[in-house]
CSV table of C-alpha atoms and ligand atoms in Angstrom, one decimal:
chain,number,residue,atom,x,y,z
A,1,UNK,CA,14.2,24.3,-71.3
A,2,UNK,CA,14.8,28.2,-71.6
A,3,UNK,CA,18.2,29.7,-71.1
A,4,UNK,CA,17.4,31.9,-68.7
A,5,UNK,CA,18.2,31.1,-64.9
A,6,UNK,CA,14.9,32.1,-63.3
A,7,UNK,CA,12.8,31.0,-65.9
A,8,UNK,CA,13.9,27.5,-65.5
A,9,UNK,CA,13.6,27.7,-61.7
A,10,UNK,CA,10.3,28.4,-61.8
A,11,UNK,CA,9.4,25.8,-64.3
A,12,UNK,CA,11.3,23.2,-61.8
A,13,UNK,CA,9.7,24.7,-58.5
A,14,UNK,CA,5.7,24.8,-60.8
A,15,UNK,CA,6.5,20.6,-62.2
A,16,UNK,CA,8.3,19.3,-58.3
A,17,UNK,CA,5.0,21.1,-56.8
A,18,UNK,CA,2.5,19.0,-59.3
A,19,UNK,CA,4.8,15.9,-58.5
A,20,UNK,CA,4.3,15.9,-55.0
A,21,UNK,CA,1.0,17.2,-54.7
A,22,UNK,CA,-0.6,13.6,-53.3
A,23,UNK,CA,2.5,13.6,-51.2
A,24,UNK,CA,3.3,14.6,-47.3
A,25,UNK,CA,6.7,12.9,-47.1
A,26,UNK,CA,8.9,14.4,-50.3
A,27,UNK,CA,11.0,11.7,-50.6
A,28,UNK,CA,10.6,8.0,-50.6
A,29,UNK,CA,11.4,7.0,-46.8
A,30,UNK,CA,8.5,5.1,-45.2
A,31,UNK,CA,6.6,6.4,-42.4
A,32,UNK,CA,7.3,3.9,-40.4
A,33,UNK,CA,10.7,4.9,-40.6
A,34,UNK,CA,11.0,8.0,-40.0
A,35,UNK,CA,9.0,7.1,-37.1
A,36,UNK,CA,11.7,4.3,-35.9
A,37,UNK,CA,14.5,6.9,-36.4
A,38,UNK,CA,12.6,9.6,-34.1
A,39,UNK,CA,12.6,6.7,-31.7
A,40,UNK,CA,15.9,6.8,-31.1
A,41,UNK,CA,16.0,10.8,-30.7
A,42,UNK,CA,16.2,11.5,-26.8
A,43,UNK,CA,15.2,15.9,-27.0
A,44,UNK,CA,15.5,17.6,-24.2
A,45,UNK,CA,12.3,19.6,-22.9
A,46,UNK,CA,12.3,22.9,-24.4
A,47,UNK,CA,14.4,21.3,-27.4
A,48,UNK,CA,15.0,23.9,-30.6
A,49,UNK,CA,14.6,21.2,-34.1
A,50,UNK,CA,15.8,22.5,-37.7
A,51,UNK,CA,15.0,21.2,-41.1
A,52,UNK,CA,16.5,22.2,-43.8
A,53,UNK,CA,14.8,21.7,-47.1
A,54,UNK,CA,11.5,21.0,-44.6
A,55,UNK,CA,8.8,20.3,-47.4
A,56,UNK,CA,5.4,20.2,-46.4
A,57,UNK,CA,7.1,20.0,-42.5
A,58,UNK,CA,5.8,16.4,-42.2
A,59,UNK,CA,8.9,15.4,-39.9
A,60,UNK,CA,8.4,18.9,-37.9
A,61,UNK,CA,5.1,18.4,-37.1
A,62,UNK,CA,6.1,14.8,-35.9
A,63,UNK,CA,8.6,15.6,-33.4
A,64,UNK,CA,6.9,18.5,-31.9
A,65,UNK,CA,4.0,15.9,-31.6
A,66,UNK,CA,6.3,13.4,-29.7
A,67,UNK,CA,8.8,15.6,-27.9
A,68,UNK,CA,6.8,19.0,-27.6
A,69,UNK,CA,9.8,20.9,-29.1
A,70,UNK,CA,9.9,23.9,-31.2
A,71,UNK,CA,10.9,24.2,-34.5
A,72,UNK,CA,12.1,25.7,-37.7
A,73,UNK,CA,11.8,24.5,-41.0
A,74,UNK,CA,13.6,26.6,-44.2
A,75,UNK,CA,12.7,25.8,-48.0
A,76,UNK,CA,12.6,27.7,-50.7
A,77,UNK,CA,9.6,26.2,-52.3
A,78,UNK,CA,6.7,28.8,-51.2
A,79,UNK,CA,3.7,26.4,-52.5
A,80,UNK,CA,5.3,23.8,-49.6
A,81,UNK,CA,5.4,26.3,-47.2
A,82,UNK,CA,1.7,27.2,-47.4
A,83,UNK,CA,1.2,23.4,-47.0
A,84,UNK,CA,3.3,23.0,-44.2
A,85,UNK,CA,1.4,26.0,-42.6
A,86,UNK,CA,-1.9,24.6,-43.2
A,87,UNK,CA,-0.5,21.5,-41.8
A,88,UNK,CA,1.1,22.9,-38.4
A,89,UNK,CA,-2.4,24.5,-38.0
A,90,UNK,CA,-4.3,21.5,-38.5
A,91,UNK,CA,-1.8,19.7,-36.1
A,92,UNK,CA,-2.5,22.4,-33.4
A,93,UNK,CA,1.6,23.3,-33.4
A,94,UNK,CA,1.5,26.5,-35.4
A,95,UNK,CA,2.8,28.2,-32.7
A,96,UNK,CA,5.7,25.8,-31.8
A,97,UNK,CA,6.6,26.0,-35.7
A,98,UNK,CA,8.5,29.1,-37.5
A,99,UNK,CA,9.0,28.6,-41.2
A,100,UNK,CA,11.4,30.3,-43.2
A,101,UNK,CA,11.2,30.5,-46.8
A,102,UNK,CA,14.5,30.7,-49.1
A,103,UNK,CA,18.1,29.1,-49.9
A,104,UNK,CA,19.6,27.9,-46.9
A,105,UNK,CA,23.0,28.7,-48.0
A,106,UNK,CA,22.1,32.3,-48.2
A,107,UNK,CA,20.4,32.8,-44.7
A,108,UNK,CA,22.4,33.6,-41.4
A,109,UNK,CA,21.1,30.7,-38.9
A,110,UNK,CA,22.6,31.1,-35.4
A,111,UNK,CA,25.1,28.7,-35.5
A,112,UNK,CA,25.5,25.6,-32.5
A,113,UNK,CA,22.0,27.0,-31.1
A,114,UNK,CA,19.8,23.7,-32.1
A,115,UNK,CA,18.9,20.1,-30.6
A,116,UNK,CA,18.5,18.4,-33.7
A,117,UNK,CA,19.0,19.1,-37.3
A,118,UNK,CA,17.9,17.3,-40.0
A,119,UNK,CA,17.9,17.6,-44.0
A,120,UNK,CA,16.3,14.7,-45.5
A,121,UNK,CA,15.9,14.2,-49.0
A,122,UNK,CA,17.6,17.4,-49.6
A,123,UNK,CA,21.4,17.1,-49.7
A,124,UNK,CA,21.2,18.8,-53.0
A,125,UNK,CA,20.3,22.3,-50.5
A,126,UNK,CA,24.1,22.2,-49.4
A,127,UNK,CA,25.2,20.9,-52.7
A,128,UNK,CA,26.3,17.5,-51.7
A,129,UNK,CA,26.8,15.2,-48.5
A,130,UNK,CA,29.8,16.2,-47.5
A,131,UNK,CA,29.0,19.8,-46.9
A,132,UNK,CA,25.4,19.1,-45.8
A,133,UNK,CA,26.6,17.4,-42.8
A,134,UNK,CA,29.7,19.7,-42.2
A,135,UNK,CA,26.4,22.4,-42.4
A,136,UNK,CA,24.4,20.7,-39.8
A,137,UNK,CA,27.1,20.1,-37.2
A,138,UNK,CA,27.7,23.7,-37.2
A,139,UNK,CA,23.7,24.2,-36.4
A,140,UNK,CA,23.5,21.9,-33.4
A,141,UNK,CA,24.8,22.4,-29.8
A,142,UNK,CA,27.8,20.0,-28.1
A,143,UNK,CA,25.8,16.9,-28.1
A,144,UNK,CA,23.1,17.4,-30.6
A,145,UNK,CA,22.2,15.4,-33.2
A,146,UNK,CA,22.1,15.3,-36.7
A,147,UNK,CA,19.7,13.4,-39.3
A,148,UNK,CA,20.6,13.2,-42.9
A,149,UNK,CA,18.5,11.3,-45.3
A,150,UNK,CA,20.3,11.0,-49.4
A,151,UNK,CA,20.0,8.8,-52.0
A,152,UNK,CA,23.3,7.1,-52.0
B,201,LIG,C1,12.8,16.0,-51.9
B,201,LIG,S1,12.2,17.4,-51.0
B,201,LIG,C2,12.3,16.8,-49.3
B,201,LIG,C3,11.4,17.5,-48.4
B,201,LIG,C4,11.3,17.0,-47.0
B,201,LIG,N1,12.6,17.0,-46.3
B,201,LIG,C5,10.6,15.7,-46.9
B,201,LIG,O1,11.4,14.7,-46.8
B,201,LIG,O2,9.4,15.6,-47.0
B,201,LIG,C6,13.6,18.5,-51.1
B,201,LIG,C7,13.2,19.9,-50.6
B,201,LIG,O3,14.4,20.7,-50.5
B,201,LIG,C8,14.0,22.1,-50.8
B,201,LIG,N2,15.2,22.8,-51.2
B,201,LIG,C9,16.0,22.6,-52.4
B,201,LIG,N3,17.0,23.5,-52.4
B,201,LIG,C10,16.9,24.2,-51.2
B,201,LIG,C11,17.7,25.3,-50.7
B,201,LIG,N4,18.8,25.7,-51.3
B,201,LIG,N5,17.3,25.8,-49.5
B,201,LIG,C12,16.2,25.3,-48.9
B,201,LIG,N6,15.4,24.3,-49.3
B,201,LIG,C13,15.8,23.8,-50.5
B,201,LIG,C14,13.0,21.8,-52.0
B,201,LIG,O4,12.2,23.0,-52.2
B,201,LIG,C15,12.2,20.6,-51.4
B,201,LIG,O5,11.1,21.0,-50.6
């Protein structure tokens, strides 16, 4: 692997794309469950979602499906994005969806503004657990909830 930073990021971001090209879901959670855990989500109408390290949006897409929220969805993987947009479109929720591309840590999200925040399968966005869910807590409103899938 080359020395030089952004040489090697674009050799990760190129060989994570090729990986997961067959793949909606990034990580290796079952559909079923993710669609047991939604189950237990109770949005409010007019309910603001926010994934961080989104993907291809496959859980975005979901929960506007089932609650008719709205939603934003931040990677920094631009080959993902394009999916995810193709995706919302295909869905019919491009207009329900915004997605932002670049590192979380370096973007000013309005803080204690969102329903529901999730990160799943991307801890390593935040660095590590601890902060990822200090992160999200600061995202949602009093009584908001928080999804956080890792590979413990
Ligand atoms: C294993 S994938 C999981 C994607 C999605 N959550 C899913 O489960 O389908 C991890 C994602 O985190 C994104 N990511 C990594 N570091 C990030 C950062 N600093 N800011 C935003 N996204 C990041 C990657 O580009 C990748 O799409």
């Amino acid at each position: 692997m080359s020395s030089k930073p952004g040489v090697e990021r674009l050799s990760q971001s190129k060989f994570t794309t090729i990986a997961h090209r067959d793949h909606t879901i990034l990580n290796p959670i079952s559909s079923e469950k993710i669609d047991r855990v939604f189950a237990l989500l109770d949005l409010p109408s007019g309910a603001r979602v926010i994934d961080v390290g989104c993907g291809k949006a496959e859980m975005l897409v979901r929960l506007i499906e089932r609650f008719g929220c709205t939603a934003i969805g931040v990677d920094t993987n631009p080959h993902f994005l394009a999916e995810a947009r193709a995706r919302a479109f295909d869905h019919g929720v491009a207009g329900q969806i915004e997605l932002l591309e670049g590192d979380v840590t370096k973007m000013k999200l309005a803080s204690e503004t969102f329903d529901a925040a999730l990160c799943v399968g991307a801890t390593h966005a935040y660095g590590d657990l601890a902060t990822t869910l200090k992160s999200l807590r600061g995202l949602v409103k009093t009584g908001g909830k928080v999804i956080v899938g890792d590979g413990l």
